[in-house]
Amino acid sequence: MAKAKKRYVCANCGSVSPRWQGQCGDCKEWNTLTEDVPATVFSQKHDLSSGGRGIEFVPLNRPAELPVRKSTGLAEFDRALGGGIVPGSAVLMGGDPGIGKSTLLLQTAATIARGGNDVVYVSGEEAAGQVRLRAQRLGVADAPIRLASEASVRDILTTLGQGDPPALLVIDSIQTMHSDTIEGAPGTVSQVRGCALELIRYAKASGTALVLVGHVTKDGNIAGPRVLEHMVDVVMSFEGERSHQYRILRALKNRFGAVDEIGVFSMVSEGLEEVSNPSMLFLSGRDQPLAGSAVFPALEGTRPVLVEIQALIVRLQSGATPRRAVVGWDNGRLAMLLAVLESRCGLNFSSAEVYLNIAGGYRLADPAADLAVAAALVSALADKPLPEKSSWFGEVSLAGEIRPVAHAELRLREAAKLGFAKGYGPSDAKTGSSKLDYKGLGQLSNLVDQVMANA
């Protein structure tokens, strides 16, 4: 490496001289030159402390006009977003193929466009004619949406830069976008990250609300791997079984609202319809009480949803290996609950097959479902139905205690609204003004006594 040459800088005016001298040749000041070793070529390339432009800092306490949310026209979509789409935000929506992501966004784009807003819909997977066919089936073909079938991010941003920025930009999907500044095929991690970064930068600078559709892996995670979730403001998951008509839009990350809020939709021939009362959807078909069936008031964000938990116990011959099958709940939590029932309550499940199902294809992650699952298991084991029009909630500890859970009053109020007359849960639950006949169960053994007494 070549030896760095010495230079002398004037402390008064900053002029540079190749050799030391007593007087500065520019400002004529005496004894102001000091030795300075110049930066190497490597440090000049990688030193970011100079060479940039100055940025302007805005005081946080300065009064300013806040951005106004735009309604999507679908109350369930607005609920999951936290009240509507924020201008300049980036929303990532993932879901299984064929679940209805494009259908939901096309309906939303049509509603916003009919409200007098400029909406751009870019499809990288379908031709413009195919999108028109879907719009005609959904009844939104008359919406003034600017439609394009393009996969080049450079062409998209160049076209958008020639006019005023739109109010909403939909990219379907980000895995099909391509940037000519990045090597690799569309869908690779570098391409997905680079294309998303350029589109998000445009949205932040122009105030355009950006919605990116993302593919998911076989495990249900957004493909990427997860790099897009850190770059966007809102991450939404569109869930549901294609064999069932309902769909759930769940917010996994939201910088502008609460997480775990859900919107419930029903898939019909004309598209997606809102379900204002999802509890009626998941409890349909309950004509009479059956053994192994319990109703649990789940809580999704601020919305209570009543779901049915079904259990089946099948006795096996001695020596056979029993099977445990769970649909819609955590398999490890079921094993823990069976161990507590055997150890603390004296029930025997070791020689029986256990099947557990959450009706309607619903997926539960609420720990308050422990008591309802235990009630369904005990009811199936005793072959006795639970008390009629009863709901169950509470977290079960390893000691067999029924622990309190959040928002007990809200859960009971929703159950009472749907005609339930009895509620069972923790002893110290705050029932408030609920009209149910509530009974606190301190120990899991009290649940067994309650089921056995209900002959």
Coordinates of C-alpha atoms in Angstrom, one line a residue:
M1 CA 0.0 0.0 0.0
A2 CA 1.3 3.4 -0.9
K3 CA 2.4 5.6 2.0
A4 CA -0.1 8.4 2.8
K5 CA 1.3 11.8 1.9
K6 CA 1.4 14.5 4.6
R7 CA -0.6 17.6 4.3
Y8 CA -1.0 20.7 6.5
V9 CA -4.4 22.3 7.2
C10 CA -4.9 25.9 8.4
A11 CA -6.8 25.9 11.7
N12 CA -8.2 29.4 10.8
C13 CA -9.5 29.1 7.3
G14 CA -9.2 25.4 6.5
S15 CA -6.9 25.8 3.5
V16 CA -4.6 22.9 2.6
S17 CA -0.8 23.2 1.9
P18 CA 1.5 20.4 0.8
R19 CA 4.3 21.6 3.2
W20 CA 4.5 23.5 6.4
Q21 CA 5.1 27.2 6.5
G22 CA 4.9 29.8 9.1
Q23 CA 2.2 31.9 7.5
C24 CA -0.9 30.7 5.8
G25 CA -0.9 31.8 2.2
D26 CA -4.7 32.4 2.1
C27 CA -5.7 34.1 5.4
K28 CA -2.1 35.4 6.2
E29 CA -2.4 34.2 9.8
W30 CA 0.8 33.0 11.5
N31 CA 1.5 29.6 13.0
T32 CA -2.0 28.2 12.1
L33 CA -0.8 25.2 9.9
T34 CA -1.1 21.8 11.5
E35 CA -0.2 18.4 10.2
D36 CA -3.0 16.2 9.0
V37 CA -2.8 12.7 7.5
P38 CA -5.4 12.3 4.6
A39 CA -7.9 9.5 4.6
T40 CA -7.0 6.4 2.7
V41 CA -9.0 5.3 -0.4
F42 CA -10.8 2.6 1.7
S43 CA -11.9 5.0 4.4
Q44 CA -13.0 7.6 1.9
K45 CA -15.4 5.0 0.4
H46 CA -16.7 3.6 3.6
D47 CA -16.7 6.7 5.9
L48 CA -20.3 7.9 6.1
S49 CA -19.7 10.8 8.4
S50 CA -19.3 13.3 5.5
G51 CA -20.4 13.8 1.9
G52 CA -24.1 13.6 2.5
R53 CA -26.8 16.2 2.6
G54 CA -28.1 17.8 5.8
I55 CA -31.6 16.6 7.0
E56 CA -34.2 18.7 8.7
F57 CA -35.4 17.6 12.2
V58 CA -39.0 18.3 13.2
P59 CA -39.8 18.7 16.9
L60 CA -42.2 16.1 18.1
N61 CA -44.2 18.6 20.1
R62 CA -44.8 20.9 17.1
P63 CA -48.5 21.1 16.1
A64 CA -49.0 19.4 12.8
E65 CA -51.9 18.1 10.7
L66 CA -52.2 14.3 11.1
P67 CA -53.0 12.1 8.1
V68 CA -56.6 11.2 7.6
R69 CA -57.5 7.6 7.2
K70 CA -59.4 6.5 4.1
S71 CA -62.2 4.0 4.6
T72 CA -62.0 0.9 2.5
G73 CA -65.8 0.7 2.2
L74 CA -65.8 -2.6 4.2
A75 CA -66.3 -2.2 7.9
E76 CA -64.5 -5.5 8.7
F77 CA -61.5 -4.5 6.7
D78 CA -61.4 -1.1 8.4
R79 CA -61.6 -2.8 11.8
A80 CA -58.6 -5.0 11.1
L81 CA -56.6 -2.0 9.9
G82 CA -57.5 0.0 12.9
G83 CA -59.9 2.4 11.3
G84 CA -58.9 2.6 7.6
I85 CA -55.9 3.0 5.4
V86 CA -53.3 5.6 6.4
P87 CA -51.9 7.7 3.5
G88 CA -48.3 6.9 2.9
S89 CA -48.5 3.5 4.7
A90 CA -47.3 0.2 3.3
V91 CA -49.6 -2.8 3.9
L92 CA -48.5 -6.4 3.3
M93 CA -51.3 -9.0 2.9
G94 CA -50.5 -12.7 2.8
G95 CA -52.6 -15.8 2.5
D96 CA -52.9 -19.2 0.9
P97 CA -53.5 -19.4 -2.8
G98 CA -57.1 -19.0 -3.8
I99 CA -58.2 -17.7 -0.3
G100 CA -59.5 -14.4 -1.8
K101 CA -56.7 -11.8 -1.4
S102 CA -57.1 -10.4 -5.0
T103 CA -60.9 -10.5 -4.6
L104 CA -60.8 -8.5 -1.4
L105 CA -58.4 -5.9 -2.8
L106 CA -60.3 -5.5 -6.0
Q107 CA -63.5 -4.8 -4.1
T108 CA -61.7 -2.4 -1.9
A109 CA -60.0 -0.6 -4.8
A110 CA -63.4 -0.3 -6.6
T111 CA -65.0 1.3 -3.5
I112 CA -62.2 3.8 -3.0
A113 CA -62.1 4.7 -6.7
R114 CA -65.9 5.3 -6.7
G115 CA -65.3 7.8 -3.9
G116 CA -63.4 10.1 -6.3
N117 CA -59.9 8.8 -5.5
D118 CA -57.2 7.8 -8.0
V119 CA -56.5 4.1 -7.7
V120 CA -53.8 2.1 -9.5
Y121 CA -54.0 -1.7 -9.6
V122 CA -50.9 -3.5 -11.0
S123 CA -51.1 -7.2 -11.5
G124 CA -47.9 -9.2 -12.2
E125 CA -49.6 -12.6 -12.3
E126 CA -52.6 -12.0 -14.5
A127 CA -53.3 -10.2 -17.7
A128 CA -55.5 -7.1 -17.7
G129 CA -58.3 -9.1 -19.4
Q130 CA -58.3 -11.7 -16.6
V131 CA -58.6 -9.0 -13.9
R132 CA -61.6 -7.5 -15.9
L133 CA -63.3 -10.9 -15.9
R134 CA -63.0 -11.0 -12.1
A135 CA -64.2 -7.4 -11.8
Q136 CA -67.3 -8.3 -13.9
R137 CA -68.1 -11.3 -11.8
L138 CA -67.8 -9.1 -8.6
G139 CA -69.9 -6.4 -10.1
V140 CA -67.2 -3.7 -9.9
A141 CA -66.4 -3.5 -13.6
D142 CA -67.7 0.1 -13.8
A143 CA -65.2 1.4 -11.2
P144 CA -62.6 4.0 -12.5
I145 CA -59.5 1.9 -11.6
R146 CA -56.3 2.4 -13.6
L147 CA -55.3 -1.2 -14.4
A148 CA -52.0 -2.6 -15.7
S149 CA -50.3 -5.9 -16.1
E150 CA -46.6 -5.2 -15.4
A151 CA -43.7 -6.7 -13.5
S152 CA -40.9 -4.1 -13.9
V153 CA -40.6 -1.8 -10.9
R154 CA -38.7 0.7 -13.0
D155 CA -41.5 1.0 -15.5
I156 CA -44.1 1.2 -12.8
L157 CA -42.4 4.0 -10.9
T158 CA -41.5 5.9 -14.1
T159 CA -45.1 5.9 -15.2
L160 CA -46.4 6.9 -11.7
G161 CA -43.9 9.7 -11.6
Q162 CA -45.3 11.3 -14.8
G163 CA -48.4 12.5 -13.0
D164 CA -50.0 13.1 -9.6
P165 CA -49.5 10.2 -7.1
P166 CA -52.5 7.9 -6.7
A167 CA -54.4 7.6 -3.4
L168 CA -54.0 3.8 -3.5
L169 CA -51.5 1.5 -5.2
V170 CA -52.1 -2.2 -5.2
I171 CA -49.2 -4.6 -6.3
D172 CA -50.4 -8.1 -6.9
S173 CA -48.0 -9.7 -6.1
I174 CA -44.6 -8.5 -4.8
Q175 CA -43.0 -11.9 -5.7
T176 CA -43.6 -11.3 -9.4
M177 CA -42.0 -7.8 -9.4
H178 CA -38.5 -7.4 -11.0
S179 CA -35.8 -4.8 -10.7
D180 CA -33.1 -4.5 -13.4
T181 CA -30.6 -3.2 -10.9
I182 CA -30.6 -6.5 -8.9
E183 CA -29.4 -9.8 -10.2
G184 CA -31.6 -12.8 -9.8
A185 CA -35.0 -14.1 -10.9
P186 CA -38.3 -12.6 -9.7
G187 CA -39.2 -14.1 -6.3
T188 CA -35.7 -14.4 -4.9
V189 CA -35.0 -12.8 -1.6
S190 CA -32.9 -10.0 -3.1
Q191 CA -35.5 -9.2 -5.7
V192 CA -38.4 -9.2 -3.3
R193 CA -36.5 -7.0 -0.8
G194 CA -35.2 -4.6 -3.4
C195 CA -38.5 -4.1 -5.2
A196 CA -40.4 -3.7 -2.0
L197 CA -37.9 -1.1 -0.8
E198 CA -38.3 1.0 -3.9
L199 CA -42.1 0.8 -3.8
I200 CA -42.2 1.7 -0.1
R201 CA -39.9 4.6 -0.6
Y202 CA -42.2 5.9 -3.3
A203 CA -45.2 5.5 -1.0
K204 CA -43.5 7.4 1.9
A205 CA -42.4 10.3 -0.4
S206 CA -45.6 10.7 -2.3
G207 CA -48.2 9.9 0.4
T208 CA -49.7 7.0 -1.6
A209 CA -51.2 4.1 0.3
L210 CA -49.4 1.0 -0.8
V211 CA -50.8 -2.6 -0.6
L212 CA -48.5 -5.5 -1.4
V213 CA -49.8 -9.0 -1.9
G214 CA -47.4 -11.6 -0.6
H215 CA -47.1 -15.3 -1.2
V216 CA -46.9 -17.7 1.7
T217 CA -44.8 -20.8 2.3
K218 CA -46.2 -24.3 3.0
D219 CA -45.9 -23.4 6.8
G220 CA -48.2 -20.4 6.3
N221 CA -45.5 -17.8 6.7
I222 CA -45.1 -14.9 4.3
A223 CA -42.3 -15.9 1.8
G224 CA -39.3 -13.7 1.9
P225 CA -38.2 -15.1 4.4
R226 CA -39.8 -12.5 6.8
V227 CA -37.8 -9.6 5.4
L228 CA -40.9 -7.8 4.2
E229 CA -42.6 -7.9 7.6
H230 CA -39.9 -5.6 9.0
M231 CA -40.1 -3.1 6.1
V232 CA -43.9 -2.5 6.0
D233 CA -46.2 -0.8 8.5
V234 CA -49.0 -3.3 8.5
V235 CA -48.9 -7.1 8.1
M236 CA -52.2 -8.8 7.5
S237 CA -53.0 -12.5 7.1
F238 CA -56.0 -13.7 5.2
E239 CA -57.0 -17.1 6.7
G240 CA -59.6 -19.7 6.4
E241 CA -60.3 -23.1 4.9
R242 CA -61.3 -23.1 1.3
S243 CA -63.8 -25.9 2.1
H244 CA -65.6 -23.4 4.5
Q245 CA -67.3 -20.2 3.4
Y246 CA -65.8 -17.9 6.0
R247 CA -62.6 -16.0 5.8
I248 CA -60.7 -14.2 8.6
L249 CA -58.5 -11.1 8.0
R250 CA -56.1 -10.9 10.9
A251 CA -53.7 -8.0 11.7
L252 CA -50.3 -9.5 12.8
K253 CA -48.5 -6.2 12.9
N254 CA -50.0 -2.7 12.9
R255 CA -48.1 0.6 13.5
F256 CA -51.3 2.5 13.4
G257 CA -53.7 0.4 15.5
A258 CA -54.1 -2.6 17.7
V259 CA -52.8 -6.0 16.6
D260 CA -54.9 -9.2 16.7
E261 CA -58.0 -7.4 15.5
I262 CA -59.9 -9.5 13.0
G263 CA -62.4 -9.0 10.2
V264 CA -64.7 -11.8 9.2
F265 CA -65.9 -12.3 5.7
S266 CA -68.1 -14.9 3.9
M267 CA -67.2 -16.0 0.4
V268 CA -70.1 -16.1 -2.0
S269 CA -70.5 -16.2 -5.7
E270 CA -70.5 -12.4 -6.0
G271 CA -67.3 -12.0 -3.9
L272 CA -66.6 -11.4 -0.2
E273 CA -69.4 -10.3 2.1
E274 CA -69.0 -8.9 5.6
V275 CA -70.1 -11.0 8.6
S276 CA -71.2 -8.5 11.3
N277 CA -71.9 -11.3 13.8
P278 CA -69.3 -14.1 13.4
S279 CA -70.5 -15.9 16.5
M280 CA -73.7 -16.9 14.7
L281 CA -71.6 -18.3 11.9
F282 CA -69.5 -20.5 14.0
L283 CA -72.4 -21.7 16.2
S284 CA -74.8 -22.6 13.4
G285 CA -76.4 -26.0 13.6
R286 CA -76.5 -26.4 17.4
D287 CA -80.0 -27.7 17.8
Q288 CA -79.6 -29.7 21.0
P289 CA -76.8 -30.3 23.5
L290 CA -74.5 -33.2 22.7
A291 CA -71.8 -35.0 24.7
G292 CA -68.3 -33.6 24.0
S293 CA -69.4 -30.2 22.8
A294 CA -68.5 -26.9 24.7
V295 CA -68.9 -23.3 23.7
F296 CA -66.0 -21.0 24.3
P297 CA -66.2 -17.1 24.1
A298 CA -62.9 -16.4 22.3
L299 CA -61.5 -12.9 22.2
E300 CA -59.9 -11.5 19.0
G301 CA -58.5 -8.1 19.7
T302 CA -61.6 -6.2 21.0
R303 CA -64.1 -8.6 19.5
P304 CA -65.6 -11.6 21.3
V305 CA -66.3 -14.6 19.1
L306 CA -68.2 -17.7 20.3
V307 CA -66.9 -20.9 18.9
E308 CA -67.8 -24.5 19.5
I309 CA -65.2 -27.0 20.7
Q310 CA -65.8 -30.7 19.9
A311 CA -64.2 -33.7 21.5
L312 CA -64.4 -37.4 20.9
I313 CA -63.1 -40.2 23.1
V314 CA -62.7 -43.7 21.6
R315 CA -61.8 -46.6 24.0
L316 CA -59.2 -49.0 22.6
Q317 CA -58.3 -52.6 23.4
S318 CA -55.4 -53.1 25.8
G319 CA -52.0 -52.9 24.2
A320 CA -53.0 -50.6 21.3
T321 CA -51.3 -47.3 20.9
P322 CA -53.8 -44.4 21.4
R323 CA -53.9 -41.5 18.9
R324 CA -54.2 -37.8 19.6
A325 CA -55.5 -35.6 16.8
V326 CA -56.1 -31.9 17.0
V327 CA -57.6 -29.5 14.5
G328 CA -57.5 -25.8 15.2
W329 CA -55.7 -25.9 18.6
D330 CA -52.2 -26.5 19.9
N331 CA -51.3 -30.2 20.1
G332 CA -48.8 -29.6 22.9
R333 CA -51.4 -27.8 25.0
L334 CA -53.8 -30.7 24.6
A335 CA -51.2 -33.1 25.9
M336 CA -50.6 -30.9 28.9
L337 CA -54.3 -30.7 29.6
L338 CA -54.8 -34.4 29.4
A339 CA -51.9 -34.9 31.9
V340 CA -53.5 -32.4 34.3
L341 CA -56.9 -34.2 34.0
E342 CA -55.2 -37.6 34.8
S343 CA -53.0 -36.4 37.6
R344 CA -55.3 -33.9 39.4
C345 CA -58.7 -35.3 38.6
G346 CA -58.1 -39.1 38.4
L347 CA -59.5 -39.5 34.9
N348 CA -57.9 -42.1 32.6
F349 CA -57.2 -41.1 29.0
S350 CA -54.1 -43.3 28.5
S351 CA -56.1 -46.2 26.9
A352 CA -58.3 -44.0 24.7
E353 CA -58.0 -42.1 21.4
V354 CA -58.6 -38.4 21.8
Y355 CA -59.9 -36.2 18.9
L356 CA -60.4 -32.5 19.3
N357 CA -61.8 -30.1 16.7
I358 CA -62.7 -26.4 16.6
A359 CA -65.9 -26.2 14.6
G360 CA -66.0 -24.2 11.4
G361 CA -62.2 -24.5 10.8
Y362 CA -61.5 -21.8 13.3
R363 CA -58.0 -21.6 14.9
L364 CA -57.7 -20.9 18.6
A365 CA -54.6 -19.3 20.2
D366 CA -56.4 -17.9 23.3
P367 CA -55.1 -19.6 26.6
A368 CA -58.6 -19.0 28.1
A369 CA -59.8 -22.0 25.9
D370 CA -58.3 -24.5 28.4
L371 CA -61.5 -24.8 30.5
A372 CA -63.7 -25.2 27.5
V373 CA -61.5 -27.9 26.0
A374 CA -61.4 -29.7 29.4
A375 CA -65.2 -29.5 29.7
A376 CA -65.5 -31.0 26.2
L377 CA -63.1 -33.8 27.0
V378 CA -64.7 -34.7 30.3
S379 CA -68.2 -34.5 28.7
A380 CA -67.0 -36.9 25.9
L381 CA -65.4 -39.3 28.4
A382 CA -68.5 -39.4 30.6
D383 CA -70.8 -39.4 27.5
K384 CA -72.9 -36.7 29.2
P385 CA -73.7 -33.4 27.6
L386 CA -72.8 -30.2 29.3
P387 CA -75.5 -27.9 30.9
E388 CA -77.7 -26.5 28.1
K389 CA -76.8 -23.0 26.9
S390 CA -73.6 -22.8 28.8
S391 CA -70.3 -21.1 27.9
W392 CA -66.8 -22.0 29.4
F393 CA -63.6 -20.0 29.7
G394 CA -60.5 -20.0 31.9
E395 CA -56.8 -20.9 31.9
V396 CA -55.8 -24.2 33.5
S397 CA -52.6 -24.4 35.5
L398 CA -50.5 -27.5 36.0
A399 CA -51.7 -27.6 39.6
G400 CA -55.3 -27.9 38.3
E401 CA -56.3 -24.4 39.2
I402 CA -58.5 -22.3 37.0
R403 CA -56.7 -19.0 36.5
P404 CA -58.4 -15.7 35.7
V405 CA -58.3 -14.3 32.1
A406 CA -58.7 -10.9 30.6
H407 CA -62.0 -9.3 29.6
A408 CA -64.3 -11.8 31.4
E409 CA -67.2 -9.4 31.4
L410 CA -66.9 -8.8 27.6
R411 CA -67.0 -12.6 27.0
L412 CA -70.0 -13.1 29.2
R413 CA -71.9 -10.2 27.6
E414 CA -71.4 -11.6 24.1
A415 CA -72.6 -15.0 25.3
A416 CA -75.7 -13.5 26.9
K417 CA -76.4 -11.5 23.7
L418 CA -76.7 -14.8 21.8
G419 CA -79.1 -16.4 24.3
F420 CA -76.7 -18.3 26.6
A421 CA -78.0 -18.6 30.2
K422 CA -75.0 -20.0 32.1
G423 CA -71.4 -19.2 32.3
Y424 CA -68.5 -21.1 34.0
G425 CA -65.0 -19.8 34.6
P426 CA -62.5 -18.6 37.3
S427 CA -63.8 -17.9 40.7
D428 CA -62.5 -14.3 40.9
A429 CA -63.8 -13.3 37.4
K430 CA -65.3 -9.8 37.2
T431 CA -68.8 -10.5 35.6
G432 CA -70.0 -6.8 35.8
S433 CA -73.5 -6.3 34.5
S434 CA -73.7 -9.5 32.5
K435 CA -77.1 -11.2 32.8
L436 CA -75.8 -14.8 32.8
D437 CA -76.0 -17.1 35.7
Y438 CA -72.3 -17.3 36.4
K439 CA -70.6 -19.9 38.5
G440 CA -66.9 -19.8 39.4
L441 CA -64.9 -23.0 39.3
G442 CA -61.7 -22.7 41.4
Q443 CA -60.3 -26.2 40.7
L444 CA -60.5 -28.4 37.6
S445 CA -62.0 -31.1 39.9
N446 CA -65.1 -28.9 40.3
L447 CA -65.6 -29.1 36.6
V448 CA -65.6 -32.9 36.8
D449 CA -68.2 -32.8 39.6
Q450 CA -70.3 -30.3 37.6
V451 CA -70.3 -32.6 34.5
M452 CA -71.1 -35.7 36.4
A453 CA -73.9 -34.0 38.3
N454 CA -75.5 -33.0 35.0
A455 CA -77.0 -36.3 34.2

